[in-house]
Amino acid sequence: MADQSEGVPTSHNVPEYSVSEISHALKRTVEQTYDNVRVKGEISGFKRHSSGHLYFALKDSEAVLDAVCWRGSAGRLSIQPEDGMEVVATGRLTTYPGRSKYQMVIERLELAGQGALLKLLEDRKRRLAAEGLFDAGRKKKIPFLPEVIGVVTSPTGAVIRDILHRLADRFPRHVLLWPVAVQGEGAADQVAAAIDGFNTLKRGGLVPRPDLLIVARGGGSLEDLWAFNEEVAVRAAAASDIPLISAVGHETDTTLIDYAADLRAPTPTGAAEMAVPVRRDLLLQTMERGRRLVAAVSRLIDERRIRVDGLARGLPNLGRRIEDLRQTLDDRAERLEKALPNDFARRRSLVAEAAAKLRHPREQIAQKRHALEQQTTRLDGAMKACRAAELARLERQKLALQQAAIRLQAAVPRLIETRRQAVLRLSGLLESYSYEQVLERGFALVRDADNQPVTTALAAQPGDSWTITFQGRQTVPVVVDGSHQPHKPLSRKSQSKGRDVRQGTLL
């Protein structure tokens, strides 16, 4: 046995660690070995904590790796993580001693391949379209000639120079540039902030409010244009109150902001051409329309002159017409001069006839006084007749009342006598029904100790104290002795003593 145990280490030769020591040693080993790794996988179980940290897992067909992105790094991510998104994560591996697990701390996140980008783009496009952000009814009309144009693009690229050059060639306008990053981390947030910033400007303020916005960027790959596919930029474009033209990429490039914008331009230069008309064409058009207006006015004046000449030939000679009217006036004046005396005489005759028909006021007063006296006489007669009739009616009522009083005086004694006889009859009947009358006929009333009538032999108990009342209210106290059930029938006279003889009962 001793030979077999030689060379086998004992447990005392193995180092002893505490749980914390072995956890920290493992943590240092993992972090030193995998301090900068790139992991490709599919995002699963994505959750954004209220603290701003991101928690999710990277998985493939055989394994799952927990991942966390701290709040400071989450704000710098070029894409927004979503469940089902295939990504390449850059960061470091570490352990979490509190739960005995390892995880990846992510510093940077990229989409894995063109196919994943296209799938994410289609899913996001379908979801935003379902919300109505791309509806044609929401799009606003582009102003014909805006006074101020706001441009959201990079200040160092060729895009802003192309837009300014084309605006200067077509129709110079006041241009406000909001410089933003058009690619990389935070570009989408800057574009959305620029659109919202232009919309917050007030009219008449220190910085003029644009009448039109242009969001522009040069061409590039799908990854380069991804900032204009981010949801924050698309929602800002859809919510803009100022009409917006999207000019992102070349003619074949399409981003989600193109669908949310009010108008899509194939290139930034094309956006400038859509924003303003050609000044020279407007001048030529204005001059042409002015020439046509002058020619039309000239033709109208010539037509009106010809018409006036034709109408003038149809008018009479004014001199002759005035002479005819002057002669007519003289004739009417002469006739009026002769007619005035005649009319005055006629009216005087009419007044005289009317005066002859009028009666003198004194006569009218006398007639009215006579009529008034007649009315007064008739009224006095009517008053006397009415007073006499009223007196006769009152006399008849008085006589009727006297007769009624006589009849009432005669009826009262008879009524009192009738009521007295009825009371006497009822009193006699009541007295005949009284138990005292029964006692007078030889019956007796038995009461118990509670002064209650005893009406049955069953109530008799040996030793009970009873009171018997006879004729003339004479009472005798008695004590019950013997059984309450008699052995032989009682006589008719004895049976009558056990009946109910309470007041009001006829025995």
mmCIF file of C-alpha atoms in Angstrom, residues 63-326:
data_model
loop_
_atom_site.group_PDB
_atom_site.id
_atom_site.type_symbol
_atom_site.label_atom_id
_atom_site.label_comp_id
_atom_site.label_asym_id
_atom_site.label_seq_id
_atom_site.Cartn_x
_atom_site.Cartn_y
_atom_site.Cartn_z
ATOM 1 C CA ALA A 63 -23.643 29.548 -28.281
ATOM 2 C CA VAL A 64 -24.831 32.691 -26.520
ATOM 3 C CA LEU A 65 -22.647 35.524 -25.189
ATOM 4 C CA ASP A 66 -24.080 38.110 -22.776
ATOM 5 C CA ALA A 67 -23.173 41.701 -23.643
ATOM 6 C CA VAL A 68 -23.480 45.124 -22.077
ATOM 7 C CA CYS A 69 -22.911 48.600 -23.507
ATOM 8 C CA TRP A 70 -22.464 51.353 -20.931
ATOM 9 C CA ARG A 71 -24.314 54.643 -21.301
ATOM 10 C CA GLY A 72 -21.228 56.592 -22.442
ATOM 11 C CA SER A 73 -20.549 54.154 -25.263
ATOM 12 C CA ALA A 74 -24.233 53.739 -26.157
ATOM 13 C CA GLY A 75 -24.494 57.395 -27.132
ATOM 14 C CA ARG A 76 -21.621 56.977 -29.623
ATOM 15 C CA LEU A 77 -22.934 53.887 -31.407
ATOM 16 C CA SER A 78 -23.366 54.312 -35.156
ATOM 17 C CA ILE A 79 -26.475 52.097 -35.181
ATOM 18 C CA GLN A 80 -29.305 51.513 -32.784
ATOM 19 C CA PRO A 81 -29.413 47.851 -31.647
ATOM 20 C CA GLU A 82 -32.555 45.833 -32.348
ATOM 21 C CA ASP A 83 -33.552 42.214 -31.798
ATOM 22 C CA GLY A 84 -32.632 39.997 -34.758
ATOM 23 C CA MET A 85 -29.945 42.388 -36.058
ATOM 24 C CA GLU A 86 -26.697 40.686 -37.159
ATOM 25 C CA VAL A 87 -23.798 42.812 -35.967
ATOM 26 C CA VAL A 88 -20.045 42.841 -35.384
ATOM 27 C CA ALA A 89 -19.341 44.025 -31.831
ATOM 28 C CA THR A 90 -15.958 45.426 -30.761
ATOM 29 C CA GLY A 91 -14.997 45.493 -27.089
ATOM 30 C CA ARG A 92 -13.504 43.386 -24.327
ATOM 31 C CA LEU A 93 -14.445 40.308 -22.343
ATOM 32 C CA THR A 94 -14.864 40.425 -18.596
ATOM 33 C CA THR A 95 -16.450 38.425 -15.802
ATOM 34 C CA TYR A 96 -19.163 39.296 -13.359
ATOM 35 C CA PRO A 97 -18.229 37.687 -10.019
ATOM 36 C CA GLY A 98 -21.622 38.417 -8.514
ATOM 37 C CA ARG A 99 -23.243 35.819 -10.818
ATOM 38 C CA SER A 100 -20.243 33.661 -11.848
ATOM 39 C CA LYS A 101 -20.619 34.494 -15.547
ATOM 40 C CA TYR A 102 -18.619 36.181 -18.261
ATOM 41 C CA GLN A 103 -19.836 38.905 -20.623
ATOM 42 C CA MET A 104 -18.662 41.296 -23.298
ATOM 43 C CA VAL A 105 -18.383 45.031 -22.723
ATOM 44 C CA ILE A 106 -19.125 46.618 -26.121
ATOM 45 C CA GLU A 107 -17.427 49.813 -27.268
ATOM 46 C CA ARG A 108 -18.450 49.849 -30.935
ATOM 47 C CA LEU A 109 -21.206 48.176 -32.953
ATOM 48 C CA GLU A 110 -21.408 47.621 -36.718
ATOM 49 C CA LEU A 111 -23.832 45.814 -38.950
ATOM 50 C CA ALA A 112 -22.515 42.533 -40.291
ATOM 51 C CA GLY A 113 -22.592 42.707 -44.079
ATOM 52 C CA GLN A 114 -24.712 44.341 -46.763
ATOM 53 C CA GLY A 115 -27.515 41.818 -46.417
ATOM 54 C CA ALA A 116 -28.096 42.666 -42.770
ATOM 55 C CA LEU A 117 -28.212 46.364 -43.618
ATOM 56 C CA LEU A 118 -30.754 45.803 -46.364
ATOM 57 C CA LYS A 119 -32.921 43.621 -44.116
ATOM 58 C CA LEU A 120 -32.831 46.220 -41.347
ATOM 59 C CA LEU A 121 -33.627 48.944 -43.871
ATOM 60 C CA GLU A 122 -36.636 47.082 -45.244
ATOM 61 C CA ASP A 123 -37.981 46.291 -41.779
ATOM 62 C CA ARG A 124 -37.629 49.900 -40.669
ATOM 63 C CA LYS A 125 -39.188 51.202 -43.882
ATOM 64 C CA ARG A 126 -42.174 48.884 -43.457
ATOM 65 C CA ARG A 127 -42.671 49.910 -39.825
ATOM 66 C CA LEU A 128 -42.446 53.672 -40.481
ATOM 67 C CA ALA A 129 -44.739 53.386 -43.495
ATOM 68 C CA ALA A 130 -47.303 51.618 -41.309
ATOM 69 C CA GLU A 131 -47.210 54.639 -38.986
ATOM 70 C CA GLY A 132 -48.100 56.925 -41.915
ATOM 71 C CA LEU A 133 -44.816 58.868 -42.054
ATOM 72 C CA PHE A 134 -44.550 58.367 -45.827
ATOM 73 C CA ASP A 135 -48.163 59.174 -46.758
ATOM 74 C CA ALA A 136 -48.595 61.523 -49.712
ATOM 75 C CA GLY A 137 -51.306 63.455 -47.884
ATOM 76 C CA ARG A 138 -48.765 64.664 -45.292
ATOM 77 C CA LYS A 139 -46.425 66.235 -47.842
ATOM 78 C CA LYS A 140 -46.375 70.025 -48.131
ATOM 79 C CA LYS A 141 -46.138 72.140 -51.282
ATOM 80 C CA ILE A 142 -42.705 73.578 -52.120
ATOM 81 C CA PRO A 143 -42.820 77.422 -52.283
ATOM 82 C CA PHE A 144 -42.342 78.916 -55.763
ATOM 83 C CA LEU A 145 -39.684 81.447 -54.776
ATOM 84 C CA PRO A 146 -38.499 81.135 -51.144
ATOM 85 C CA GLU A 147 -36.852 84.154 -49.565
ATOM 86 C CA VAL A 148 -34.645 82.132 -47.187
ATOM 87 C CA ILE A 149 -33.354 78.586 -47.792
ATOM 88 C CA GLY A 150 -31.960 76.474 -44.955
ATOM 89 C CA VAL A 151 -29.362 73.844 -45.892
ATOM 90 C CA VAL A 152 -28.463 70.907 -43.630
ATOM 91 C CA THR A 153 -25.160 69.394 -44.777
ATOM 92 C CA SER A 154 -21.431 69.267 -44.117
ATOM 93 C CA PRO A 155 -19.754 72.682 -44.272
ATOM 94 C CA THR A 156 -16.537 71.295 -45.817
ATOM 95 C CA GLY A 157 -17.846 69.120 -48.635
ATOM 96 C CA ALA A 158 -18.550 69.947 -52.239
ATOM 97 C CA VAL A 159 -22.317 69.688 -51.660
ATOM 98 C CA ILE A 160 -22.760 73.145 -50.158
ATOM 99 C CA ARG A 161 -20.606 74.707 -52.886
ATOM 100 C CA ASP A 162 -22.666 73.019 -55.616
ATOM 101 C CA ILE A 163 -25.916 74.218 -54.029
ATOM 102 C CA LEU A 164 -24.673 77.805 -53.616
ATOM 103 C CA HIS A 165 -23.281 77.869 -57.146
ATOM 104 C CA ARG A 166 -26.494 76.578 -58.690
ATOM 105 C CA LEU A 167 -28.653 78.994 -56.625
ATOM 106 C CA ALA A 168 -26.421 81.895 -57.729
ATOM 107 C CA ASP A 169 -26.829 80.853 -61.395
ATOM 108 C CA ARG A 170 -30.583 80.398 -61.224
ATOM 109 C CA PHE A 171 -31.880 82.908 -58.668
ATOM 110 C CA PRO A 172 -29.708 84.192 -55.782
ATOM 111 C CA ARG A 173 -31.371 83.663 -52.417
ATOM 112 C CA HIS A 174 -30.495 84.093 -48.743
ATOM 113 C CA VAL A 175 -29.008 80.738 -47.638
ATOM 114 C CA LEU A 176 -28.573 79.579 -44.021
ATOM 115 C CA LEU A 177 -26.194 76.638 -43.463
ATOM 116 C CA TRP A 178 -26.571 74.384 -40.433
ATOM 117 C CA PRO A 179 -23.326 72.404 -40.363
ATOM 118 C CA VAL A 180 -23.672 68.723 -39.455
ATOM 119 C CA ALA A 181 -21.748 65.485 -39.819
ATOM 120 C CA VAL A 182 -23.246 63.456 -42.655
ATOM 121 C CA GLN A 183 -21.502 60.185 -41.842
ATOM 122 C CA GLY A 184 -20.382 58.250 -38.791
ATOM 123 C CA GLU A 185 -21.394 58.214 -35.165
ATOM 124 C CA GLY A 186 -23.917 60.872 -34.100
ATOM 125 C CA ALA A 187 -24.597 62.051 -37.664
ATOM 126 C CA ALA A 188 -28.288 61.125 -37.547
ATOM 127 C CA ASP A 189 -28.790 62.990 -34.261
ATOM 128 C CA GLN A 190 -27.094 66.093 -35.700
ATOM 129 C CA VAL A 191 -29.301 66.022 -38.813
ATOM 130 C CA ALA A 192 -32.443 65.675 -36.695
ATOM 131 C CA ALA A 193 -31.292 68.497 -34.379
ATOM 132 C CA ALA A 194 -30.640 70.754 -37.392
ATOM 133 C CA ILE A 195 -34.138 70.157 -38.834
ATOM 134 C CA ASP A 196 -35.749 70.779 -35.440
ATOM 135 C CA GLY A 197 -33.570 73.857 -34.921
ATOM 136 C CA PHE A 198 -34.660 75.459 -38.188
ATOM 137 C CA ASN A 199 -38.308 74.773 -37.287
ATOM 138 C CA THR A 200 -37.943 76.497 -33.906
ATOM 139 C CA LEU A 201 -36.817 79.798 -35.464
ATOM 140 C CA LYS A 202 -39.428 82.563 -35.251
ATOM 141 C CA ARG A 203 -40.405 84.813 -38.125
ATOM 142 C CA GLY A 204 -39.032 88.311 -37.744
ATOM 143 C CA GLY A 205 -36.336 87.137 -35.333
ATOM 144 C CA LEU A 206 -32.640 87.865 -35.335
ATOM 145 C CA VAL A 207 -32.055 84.769 -37.477
ATOM 146 C CA PRO A 208 -34.654 84.597 -40.265
ATOM 147 C CA ARG A 209 -36.842 81.516 -40.446
ATOM 148 C CA PRO A 210 -36.290 79.549 -43.697
ATOM 149 C CA ASP A 211 -39.120 79.105 -46.160
ATOM 150 C CA LEU A 212 -37.548 75.880 -47.464
ATOM 151 C CA LEU A 213 -35.118 73.259 -46.104
ATOM 152 C CA ILE A 214 -32.620 71.158 -48.115
ATOM 153 C CA VAL A 215 -31.044 68.098 -46.482
ATOM 154 C CA ALA A 216 -28.133 67.146 -48.737
ATOM 155 C CA ARG A 217 -25.187 64.791 -48.940
ATOM 156 C CA GLY A 218 -22.966 63.410 -51.701
ATOM 157 C CA GLY A 219 -23.006 59.834 -52.918
ATOM 158 C CA GLY A 220 -21.590 56.852 -51.069
ATOM 159 C CA SER A 221 -22.155 53.274 -50.011
ATOM 160 C CA LEU A 222 -25.103 52.075 -47.979
ATOM 161 C CA GLU A 223 -22.998 52.304 -44.815
ATOM 162 C CA ASP A 224 -21.943 55.861 -45.676
ATOM 163 C CA LEU A 225 -25.580 56.945 -46.149
ATOM 164 C CA TRP A 226 -26.871 55.046 -43.122
ATOM 165 C CA ALA A 227 -27.287 58.179 -40.973
ATOM 166 C CA PHE A 228 -30.168 59.212 -43.255
ATOM 167 C CA ASN A 229 -31.845 55.848 -42.671
ATOM 168 C CA GLU A 230 -31.860 56.274 -38.899
ATOM 169 C CA GLU A 231 -35.294 56.628 -37.342
ATOM 170 C CA VAL A 232 -34.486 59.871 -35.501
ATOM 171 C CA ALA A 233 -33.568 61.661 -38.752
ATOM 172 C CA VAL A 234 -36.571 60.254 -40.643
ATOM 173 C CA ARG A 235 -39.028 61.287 -37.925
ATOM 174 C CA ALA A 236 -37.537 64.799 -37.765
ATOM 175 C CA ALA A 237 -37.989 65.203 -41.532
ATOM 176 C CA ALA A 238 -41.591 63.964 -41.389
ATOM 177 C CA ALA A 239 -42.424 66.299 -38.478
ATOM 178 C CA SER A 240 -40.929 69.420 -40.096
ATOM 179 C CA ASP A 241 -43.393 72.296 -40.528
ATOM 180 C CA ILE A 242 -41.082 73.860 -43.127
ATOM 181 C CA PRO A 243 -41.250 72.181 -46.571
ATOM 182 C CA LEU A 244 -38.209 69.924 -46.979
ATOM 183 C CA ILE A 245 -36.294 68.644 -50.021
ATOM 184 C CA SER A 246 -34.164 65.541 -49.594
ATOM 185 C CA ALA A 247 -30.989 65.376 -51.746
ATOM 186 C CA VAL A 248 -28.989 62.489 -50.304
ATOM 187 C CA GLY A 249 -26.589 60.580 -52.552
ATOM 188 C CA HIS A 250 -26.750 60.189 -56.306
ATOM 189 C CA GLU A 251 -29.844 59.524 -58.377
ATOM 190 C CA THR A 252 -29.703 55.753 -57.775
ATOM 191 C CA ASP A 253 -29.247 56.103 -54.001
ATOM 192 C CA THR A 254 -32.419 55.921 -51.903
ATOM 193 C CA THR A 255 -32.687 56.523 -48.154
ATOM 194 C CA LEU A 256 -35.657 56.559 -45.799
ATOM 195 C CA ILE A 257 -35.460 60.332 -45.410
ATOM 196 C CA ASP A 258 -36.342 60.576 -49.129
ATOM 197 C CA TYR A 259 -39.733 58.986 -48.392
ATOM 198 C CA ALA A 260 -40.418 61.278 -45.404
ATOM 199 C CA ALA A 261 -39.377 64.490 -47.225
ATOM 200 C CA ASP A 262 -41.903 66.626 -49.107
ATOM 201 C CA LEU A 263 -39.827 66.327 -52.313
ATOM 202 C CA ARG A 264 -36.887 64.139 -53.340
ATOM 203 C CA ALA A 265 -34.094 65.487 -55.547
ATOM 204 C CA PRO A 266 -31.734 63.127 -57.426
ATOM 205 C CA THR A 267 -28.663 65.181 -56.457
ATOM 206 C CA PRO A 268 -27.859 68.226 -54.287
ATOM 207 C CA THR A 269 -27.575 70.270 -57.486
ATOM 208 C CA GLY A 270 -31.011 69.055 -58.519
ATOM 209 C CA ALA A 271 -32.364 70.167 -55.131
ATOM 210 C CA ALA A 272 -31.115 73.703 -55.815
ATOM 211 C CA GLU A 273 -32.809 73.617 -59.213
ATOM 212 C CA MET A 274 -36.085 72.482 -57.616
ATOM 213 C CA ALA A 275 -35.851 75.141 -54.900
ATOM 214 C CA VAL A 276 -35.839 78.239 -57.150
ATOM 215 C CA PRO A 277 -36.780 79.016 -60.755
ATOM 216 C CA VAL A 278 -34.326 80.480 -63.307
ATOM 217 C CA ARG A 279 -34.206 84.228 -62.867
ATOM 218 C CA ARG A 280 -33.387 84.832 -66.543
ATOM 219 C CA ASP A 281 -36.340 82.721 -67.640
ATOM 220 C CA LEU A 282 -38.594 84.657 -65.264
ATOM 221 C CA LEU A 283 -37.316 87.952 -66.691
ATOM 222 C CA LEU A 284 -37.871 86.787 -70.263
ATOM 223 C CA GLN A 285 -41.278 85.444 -69.337
ATOM 224 C CA THR A 286 -42.149 88.694 -67.576
ATOM 225 C CA MET A 287 -40.974 90.785 -70.533
ATOM 226 C CA GLU A 288 -42.913 88.590 -72.961
ATOM 227 C CA ARG A 289 -46.036 88.838 -70.873
ATOM 228 C CA GLY A 290 -45.524 92.624 -70.557
ATOM 229 C CA ARG A 291 -45.232 92.940 -74.331
ATOM 230 C CA ARG A 292 -48.344 90.853 -74.789
ATOM 231 C CA LEU A 293 -50.142 92.956 -72.151
ATOM 232 C CA VAL A 294 -49.198 96.217 -73.939
ATOM 233 C CA ALA A 295 -50.343 94.815 -77.276
ATOM 234 C CA ALA A 296 -53.608 93.600 -75.752
ATOM 235 C CA VAL A 297 -54.237 97.002 -74.142
ATOM 236 C CA SER A 298 -53.540 98.762 -77.422
ATOM 237 C CA ARG A 299 -55.977 96.495 -79.246
ATOM 238 C CA LEU A 300 -58.568 97.068 -76.536
ATOM 239 C CA ILE A 301 -58.171 100.851 -76.779
ATOM 240 C CA ASP A 302 -58.524 100.729 -80.576
ATOM 241 C CA GLU A 303 -61.657 98.598 -80.260
ATOM 242 C CA ARG A 304 -63.129 100.981 -77.671
ATOM 243 C CA ARG A 305 -62.309 104.011 -79.874
ATOM 244 C CA ILE A 306 -64.067 102.470 -82.873
ATOM 245 C CA ARG A 307 -67.055 101.630 -80.745
ATOM 246 C CA VAL A 308 -67.221 105.164 -79.309
ATOM 247 C CA ASP A 309 -67.070 106.607 -82.812
ATOM 248 C CA GLY A 310 -69.923 104.392 -83.887
ATOM 249 C CA LEU A 311 -72.001 105.356 -80.883
ATOM 250 C CA ALA A 312 -71.223 109.044 -81.449
ATOM 251 C CA ARG A 313 -72.647 108.859 -84.945
ATOM 252 C CA GLY A 314 -75.899 107.537 -83.512
ATOM 253 C CA LEU A 315 -76.234 110.433 -80.999
ATOM 254 C CA PRO A 316 -78.281 113.581 -81.918
ATOM 255 C CA ASN A 317 -76.768 117.060 -82.356
ATOM 256 C CA LEU A 318 -76.298 118.484 -78.879
ATOM 257 C CA GLY A 319 -76.741 122.127 -79.992
ATOM 258 C CA ARG A 320 -80.028 121.427 -81.642
ATOM 259 C CA ARG A 321 -81.139 119.304 -78.743
ATOM 260 C CA ILE A 322 -80.395 122.167 -76.331
ATOM 261 C CA GLU A 323 -82.316 124.648 -78.517
ATOM 262 C CA ASP A 324 -85.370 122.347 -78.526
ATOM 263 C CA LEU A 325 -85.222 121.989 -74.790
ATOM 264 C CA ARG A 326 -84.835 125.785 -74.336
#
